[in-house]
Short mmCIF file of C-alpha atoms in Angstrom, two decimals:
data_model
loop_
_atom_site.label_atom_id
_atom_site.label_comp_id
_atom_site.label_asym_id
_atom_site.label_seq_id
_atom_site.Cartn_x
_atom_site.Cartn_y
_atom_site.Cartn_z
CA MET K 1 86.19 125.50 138.67
CA ARG K 2 85.65 121.71 139.75
CA ARG K 3 88.19 119.55 137.83
CA VAL K 4 87.02 116.21 136.06
CA LEU K 5 88.35 113.11 134.61
CA VAL K 6 86.96 110.85 132.29
CA VAL K 7 88.78 107.33 131.25
CA ASP K 8 87.09 105.29 128.59
CA VAL K 9 88.15 102.08 129.54
CA VAL K 10 86.48 100.94 126.17
CA GLY K 11 85.16 97.16 125.43
CA LEU K 12 84.08 97.72 129.72
CA SER K 13 80.03 96.49 130.46
CA ALA K 14 78.79 95.95 133.66
CA SER K 15 78.37 91.60 133.31
CA LEU K 16 82.22 92.10 133.41
CA LEU K 17 82.43 93.82 137.22
CA GLY K 18 82.83 91.60 139.97
CA ASP K 19 85.18 90.99 142.90
CA HIS K 20 88.06 91.10 140.66
CA THR K 21 87.05 95.20 139.88
CA PRO K 22 87.49 96.67 143.58
CA HIS K 23 88.50 99.96 142.25
CA LEU K 24 85.79 100.22 140.18
CA SER K 25 83.04 98.36 141.94
CA ARG K 26 84.01 101.21 145.14
CA LEU K 27 84.24 103.95 142.09
CA ALA K 28 80.73 103.22 141.25
CA GLU K 29 79.73 102.61 145.24
CA ARG K 30 80.75 105.91 145.94
CA GLY K 31 79.41 108.14 142.82
CA PHE K 32 76.93 105.99 140.08
CA GLN K 33 77.12 103.73 137.38
CA ALA K 34 74.29 103.96 135.00
CA GLU K 35 73.77 102.23 131.17
CA LEU K 36 75.14 104.81 128.76
CA GLY K 37 73.29 103.86 125.81
CA ALA K 38 75.42 103.26 121.82
CA VAL K 39 74.82 104.97 119.31
CA LEU K 40 74.85 103.42 115.73
CA PRO K 41 77.62 102.45 114.64
CA ALA K 42 78.89 100.79 117.94
CA LEU K 43 82.61 101.80 117.05
CA THR K 44 85.58 103.45 119.01
CA CYS K 45 85.55 106.30 116.01
CA SER K 46 81.36 107.47 116.04
CA ALA K 47 80.90 106.82 119.44
CA GLN K 48 84.23 109.24 120.14
CA SER K 49 82.63 111.60 118.39
CA THR K 50 79.11 112.08 119.86
CA LEU K 51 81.23 111.96 123.26
CA LEU K 52 82.68 115.08 122.58
CA THR K 53 80.02 116.43 120.64
CA GLY K 54 76.63 115.38 121.86
CA LYS K 55 75.87 114.69 118.57
CA ALA K 56 74.58 112.25 116.14
CA PRO K 57 76.68 110.71 113.24
CA SER K 58 74.10 112.60 110.67
CA THR K 59 75.69 115.66 112.77
CA HIS K 60 79.41 115.20 113.34
CA GLY K 61 79.84 113.15 110.02
CA VAL K 62 82.11 110.38 111.89
CA VAL K 63 80.11 107.55 110.59
CA GLY K 64 82.85 104.91 111.36
CA ASN K 65 86.14 104.19 111.79
CA GLY K 66 86.19 104.89 108.04
CA TRP K 67 84.22 105.27 104.77
CA TYR K 68 84.67 105.78 101.35
CA PHE K 69 85.97 109.20 99.94
CA ARG K 70 83.99 109.64 96.81
CA ASP K 71 86.47 112.32 95.65
CA LEU K 72 89.49 110.57 96.38
CA SER K 73 87.86 107.23 95.06
CA GLN K 74 89.79 105.57 98.09
CA VAL K 75 88.78 103.62 101.46
CA TRP K 76 90.63 105.66 104.13
CA PHE K 77 90.02 104.22 108.56
CA TRP K 78 91.71 105.97 111.38
CA ARG K 79 92.43 108.92 110.01
CA GLN K 80 93.69 111.90 112.32
CA SER K 81 92.94 115.08 111.72
CA ASN K 82 90.38 116.98 114.22
CA HIS K 83 89.07 118.26 111.35
CA LEU K 84 86.95 115.60 110.10
CA VAL K 85 84.74 115.82 113.31
CA GLN K 86 81.99 117.99 112.35
CA GLY K 87 80.23 120.33 114.71
CA GLU K 88 81.22 122.17 118.12
CA LYS K 89 83.08 119.89 120.58
CA LEU K 90 82.79 120.00 124.21
CA TRP K 91 85.66 121.65 124.71
CA ASP K 92 85.15 124.78 122.59
CA LEU K 93 81.41 125.23 124.35
CA ALA K 94 83.21 124.86 127.90
CA ARG K 95 85.50 127.84 126.89
CA LYS K 96 82.89 130.37 125.94
CA ARG K 97 81.13 129.52 129.49
CA ASP K 98 84.73 130.21 131.05
CA SER K 99 87.67 131.47 129.44
CA ARG K 100 89.87 129.72 132.28
CA PHE K 101 88.84 126.14 130.70
CA THR K 102 91.47 123.82 129.71
CA CYS K 103 91.32 119.98 128.55
CA ALA K 104 94.10 117.51 128.16
CA GLN K 105 93.13 114.96 125.51
CA LEU K 106 95.05 111.48 125.43
CA PHE K 107 95.26 108.95 123.28
CA LEU K 108 91.29 109.37 121.97
CA TRP K 109 90.48 109.60 118.31
CA PHE K 110 90.54 112.57 116.37
CA ASN K 111 92.80 114.39 118.77
CA MET K 112 95.58 115.80 116.02
CA TYR K 113 95.15 119.79 115.86
CA ALA K 114 91.57 119.28 118.30
CA THR K 115 91.92 122.83 119.81
CA VAL K 116 91.79 121.84 123.08
CA ASP K 117 95.34 122.65 125.41
CA TRP K 118 97.54 119.33 125.93
CA SER K 119 97.18 116.19 122.98
CA VAL K 120 98.83 113.20 122.72
CA THR K 121 98.15 110.68 120.51
CA PRO K 122 99.88 107.34 118.49
CA ARG K 123 101.43 108.56 114.84
CA PRO K 124 103.84 106.27 113.38
CA ALA K 125 107.46 107.57 112.61
CA TYR K 126 108.36 106.62 108.32
CA PHE K 127 111.03 106.09 106.82
CA ALA K 128 112.80 107.05 103.67
CA ASP K 129 113.88 103.60 103.38
CA GLY K 130 110.29 102.01 104.41
CA ARG K 131 110.98 100.89 108.46
CA LYS K 132 108.37 101.95 110.31
CA SER K 133 109.01 103.08 113.75
CA GLY K 134 106.55 103.27 116.58
CA ASP K 135 105.53 107.26 118.03
CA VAL K 136 103.91 110.13 119.59
CA TYR K 137 102.55 113.36 118.17
CA SER K 138 101.93 116.18 120.89
CA GLU K 139 100.54 119.42 121.08
CA PRO K 140 102.57 121.41 122.31
CA PRO K 141 105.75 119.42 120.79
CA GLU K 142 107.34 120.05 123.82
CA LEU K 143 105.37 117.35 125.90
CA ARG K 144 106.60 114.44 123.75
CA GLU K 145 109.99 114.92 124.72
CA ARG K 146 108.62 115.37 128.61
CA LEU K 147 107.11 112.08 128.82
CA ARG K 148 109.23 109.92 126.48
CA SER K 149 112.04 110.96 129.21
CA GLU K 150 109.83 110.33 132.61
CA LEU K 151 108.32 107.41 130.77
CA GLY K 152 110.72 106.12 127.77
CA PRO K 153 108.96 105.41 124.64
CA PHE K 154 105.39 104.68 123.52
CA PRO K 155 104.65 101.24 123.03
CA PHE K 156 103.05 101.57 119.99
CA MET K 157 103.65 97.65 118.79
CA HIS K 158 101.04 96.72 121.74
CA PHE K 159 98.38 99.36 121.22
CA TRP K 160 97.06 97.94 117.75
CA GLY K 161 97.45 94.28 116.63
CA PRO K 162 98.15 91.26 117.44
CA GLY K 163 100.66 92.44 119.58
CA SER K 164 98.49 94.78 121.69
CA GLY K 165 98.28 94.60 125.48
CA LEU K 166 98.35 96.12 129.06
CA ALA K 167 101.64 97.63 127.85
CA SER K 168 100.14 101.00 125.98
CA SER K 169 97.09 101.65 128.45
CA LYS K 170 99.82 101.53 131.32
CA TRP K 171 101.70 103.76 129.57
CA ILE K 172 99.20 106.05 128.45
CA ALA K 173 97.53 106.09 132.06
CA ASP K 174 100.93 107.44 133.04
CA ALA K 175 101.15 109.98 130.43
CA THR K 176 97.71 111.33 132.14
CA ARG K 177 98.95 110.95 135.75
CA VAL K 178 101.83 113.83 134.08
CA VAL K 179 99.51 115.36 132.35
CA MET K 180 97.72 115.88 135.44
CA GLN K 181 100.09 116.57 138.06
CA GLU K 182 102.27 118.75 136.36
CA GLN K 183 99.01 121.09 133.93
CA ARG K 184 96.06 120.63 135.95
CA PRO K 185 93.15 120.66 133.40
CA THR K 186 89.75 121.54 134.05
CA LEU K 187 88.91 118.49 132.30
CA THR K 188 91.01 115.38 131.00
CA LEU K 189 90.56 112.71 128.79
CA ALA K 190 92.21 109.40 128.28
CA TYR K 191 91.63 106.56 126.23
CA LEU K 192 92.81 103.01 127.92
CA PRO K 193 92.76 100.20 124.99
CA HIS K 194 93.66 96.83 126.03
CA LEU K 195 90.86 95.28 127.09
CA ASP K 196 88.85 95.31 124.05
CA TYR K 197 91.85 94.05 122.15
CA ASP K 198 91.67 90.74 124.79
CA LEU K 199 87.58 90.85 124.41
CA GLN K 200 88.37 90.07 120.59
CA ARG K 201 91.36 87.67 121.05
CA TYR K 202 89.46 85.28 123.39
CA GLY K 203 86.15 86.57 123.58
CA PRO K 204 84.11 88.02 126.69
CA CYS K 205 83.08 84.94 127.93
CA ASP K 206 86.15 83.17 128.36
CA PRO K 207 87.69 82.69 131.79
CA GLU K 208 91.13 84.72 130.81
CA ILE K 209 88.74 87.96 130.72
CA LYS K 210 88.17 87.74 134.23
CA GLU K 211 92.23 88.74 134.25
CA GLN K 212 92.29 91.60 131.89
CA VAL K 213 89.63 92.83 133.32
CA SER K 214 91.44 92.89 136.84
CA ALA K 215 94.53 94.63 135.09
CA VAL K 216 92.88 97.01 133.71
CA ASP K 217 91.05 97.85 137.28
CA ARG K 218 94.41 98.65 138.92
CA LEU K 219 95.38 101.19 136.43
CA VAL K 220 91.88 102.97 137.09
CA GLY K 221 92.82 102.77 140.99
CA GLU K 222 95.77 104.13 140.18
CA LEU K 223 93.93 106.68 137.83
CA VAL K 224 91.39 107.70 140.32
CA ASP K 225 94.07 108.52 143.54
CA ALA K 226 96.12 110.51 141.46
CA ALA K 227 92.66 112.54 140.65
CA ASP K 228 91.44 112.11 144.54
CA ALA K 229 94.96 113.93 145.58
CA LEU K 230 93.90 116.77 143.09
CA ASP K 231 90.55 117.44 143.61
CA THR K 232 89.83 116.01 140.76
CA GLU K 233 86.44 114.03 139.71
CA THR K 234 86.71 110.70 137.97
CA ILE K 235 83.85 108.70 135.25
CA VAL K 236 84.21 106.33 133.52
CA VAL K 237 83.00 105.39 130.29
CA SER K 238 82.62 102.33 127.84
CA GLU K 239 82.47 103.14 124.40
CA TYR K 240 80.62 99.66 123.41
CA GLY K 241 80.06 96.13 124.78
CA ILE K 242 81.95 93.41 122.75
CA THR K 243 79.50 89.86 122.49
CA GLU K 244 80.06 85.89 121.23
CA VAL K 245 79.69 85.87 117.47
CA VAL K 246 79.35 82.29 115.25
CA GLY K 247 81.10 83.54 111.99
CA SER K 248 81.52 86.57 109.43
CA VAL K 249 79.94 87.42 106.62
CA SER K 250 81.34 88.35 103.54
CA LEU K 251 79.14 91.13 101.27
CA ASN K 252 82.28 91.97 98.65
CA ARG K 253 82.14 88.04 98.19
CA VAL K 254 78.82 88.31 97.69
CA LEU K 255 78.43 91.84 95.79
CA ARG K 256 81.76 90.35 93.35
CA ARG K 257 79.56 87.04 92.66
CA GLU K 258 77.01 89.81 91.21
CA GLY K 259 79.33 91.77 89.07
CA PHE K 260 78.78 95.19 91.18
CA LEU K 261 82.48 94.51 92.42
CA ARG K 262 85.30 95.54 90.13
CA VAL K 263 89.39 94.10 91.39
CA GLN K 264 92.18 95.07 89.57
CA ARG K 265 95.01 92.48 88.60
CA ALA K 266 98.09 94.22 89.93
CA LEU K 267 101.62 92.64 90.69
CA ASN K 268 100.51 92.55 94.02
CA GLY K 269 97.84 90.46 93.51
CA GLU K 270 93.88 91.30 93.28
CA LEU K 271 93.46 94.03 94.78
CA LEU K 272 89.39 96.03 95.49
CA ASP K 273 88.75 98.64 92.91
CA CYS K 274 86.74 100.94 94.89
CA GLY K 275 86.59 103.91 92.29
CA ALA K 276 85.35 101.00 89.43
CA SER K 277 82.50 99.30 91.65
CA ARG K 278 79.38 99.07 90.76
CA ALA K 279 78.95 98.43 94.99
CA PHE K 280 81.13 97.54 97.82
CA ALA K 281 80.78 97.38 101.30
CA VAL K 282 83.65 99.51 103.23
CA CYS K 283 82.72 96.35 106.59
CA ASP K 284 83.66 97.03 110.25
CA HIS K 285 82.35 95.27 112.74
CA GLN K 286 78.97 94.63 112.97
CA ILE K 287 78.07 97.32 110.32
CA ALA K 288 78.68 97.51 106.82
CA HIS K 289 78.89 101.04 104.33
CA VAL K 290 77.57 100.04 101.16
CA TYR K 291 79.12 102.68 98.35
CA VAL K 292 76.30 101.94 95.63
CA ARG K 293 77.69 104.21 92.31
CA ARG K 294 74.60 104.15 90.70
CA PRO K 295 71.69 105.48 91.82
CA GLU K 296 68.85 102.52 89.71
CA ASP K 297 70.98 99.80 91.06
CA VAL K 298 70.04 100.94 94.86
CA PRO K 299 67.58 98.65 95.33
CA GLN K 300 68.42 95.65 93.16
CA VAL K 301 71.77 96.07 95.81
CA LYS K 302 69.45 96.31 99.28
CA ARG K 303 67.59 93.07 98.14
CA LEU K 304 70.59 91.69 97.10
CA LEU K 305 72.02 91.69 100.22
CA GLU K 306 69.01 91.30 102.27
CA SER K 307 69.08 88.07 100.85
CA VAL K 308 72.66 87.00 102.21
CA ASP K 309 72.51 84.54 105.51
CA GLY K 310 73.64 86.75 108.92
CA VAL K 311 72.33 89.77 107.15
CA GLY K 312 70.14 91.64 110.04
CA ARG K 313 68.60 95.08 108.12
CA VAL K 314 69.93 96.83 105.06
CA LEU K 315 69.05 100.91 106.01
CA ASP K 316 68.17 102.96 102.96
CA ARG K 317 69.07 106.19 103.09
CA ASP K 318 65.10 106.23 104.94
CA ALA K 319 65.74 104.38 107.28
CA GLN K 320 68.93 106.08 107.89
CA ARG K 321 67.57 108.78 108.85
CA ASP K 322 65.82 107.27 111.83
CA PHE K 323 69.09 105.90 113.36
CA GLY K 324 70.94 108.91 112.57
CA LEU K 325 73.23 107.84 110.66
CA ASP K 326 72.17 109.90 107.45
CA HIS K 327 75.59 111.94 106.46
CA GLU K 328 77.03 112.45 102.72
CA ARG K 329 79.59 109.95 104.57
CA SER K 330 77.42 107.52 104.68
CA GLY K 331 77.33 104.42 102.33
CA GLU K 332 73.68 104.70 100.38
CA LEU K 333 72.73 101.56 102.17
CA VAL K 334 74.32 100.51 105.74
CA ALA K 335 74.55 96.77 106.41
CA LEU K 336 73.55 95.71 110.02
CA SER K 337 74.90 92.25 110.93
CA GLU K 338 72.74 89.80 112.84
CA SER K 339 73.58 89.68 116.58
CA THR K 340 75.63 86.61 116.19
CA ARG K 341 77.47 87.26 112.89
CA TRP K 342 80.52 90.60 112.16
CA PHE K 343 81.61 91.61 108.22
CA ASP K 344 84.56 90.39 107.34
CA TYR K 345 85.61 92.44 104.01
CA TYR K 346 87.03 89.32 102.11
CA TYR K 347 86.46 90.21 98.50
CA TRP K 348 88.58 87.20 96.84
CA LEU K 349 86.95 84.17 95.70
#
């Protein structure tokens, strides 16, 4: 059975390739290079879920990196259970076709309790005194100890946030190499995150980006060499590209001024009160799910959002169907920004 390694270099686009990416360019020359169409929304969780199910968000239900859980009256981002991804996964279908098929998944999202053979995913440790420490979760559990003994602790603070950088992608690449060499999976899925953060930190046209792309290219080269040695084919994909923007749009401030959004004045300041709001927006880059509690308010909220500078389009349920986004988890309305703008979540005045 032919073994395959799929490397998700998030944020990579054809415009970033060149003389500074010899490994990626060589891989394209010996195989092929093609445009991979984006899903709506073009976000990590949605794109990865489509990649692994072959379905649109209207079917697999991952309508963003987070959404409003109506039964809890809470917004949750970056949940980790694979049970949230609805529909048959790639590895389940492959296992039906050949019982010898095995799969390893390293750091793609919704990795906890996925029915793969080996998995590793970031999982912080929360202590009773309020401390938080970076760690990983693995299946089987002993895989975590095996990787920690060889690679050291996972550099969690370099995975997300202002400290994000190459160190986390390097650790993931090394862990991928160890799992491939020791377990020989039929399919290995690996996620290298760092380029995405530098594209947002500097902007896609900043001279610094070429150096960061070169750094990712070197990691990909190491993985290709390891895969070649194991007679494993390598495929590099990306979830989306990053484009330049000139400013953000504050949908929740608009909704608050018009009386749709409610805040709770608590000991720790003004807090968005989703359950008490008639309408509010869950914003993520260039898309916003707008949850409207009363059906009779939907037309008015739609007209209001369409009048906001920087909003490109507002999708009602019928229009969401055309984009493969008509799922019960989606907002009653979905706002798309203009190409040079993005949505922030700010609700304070």
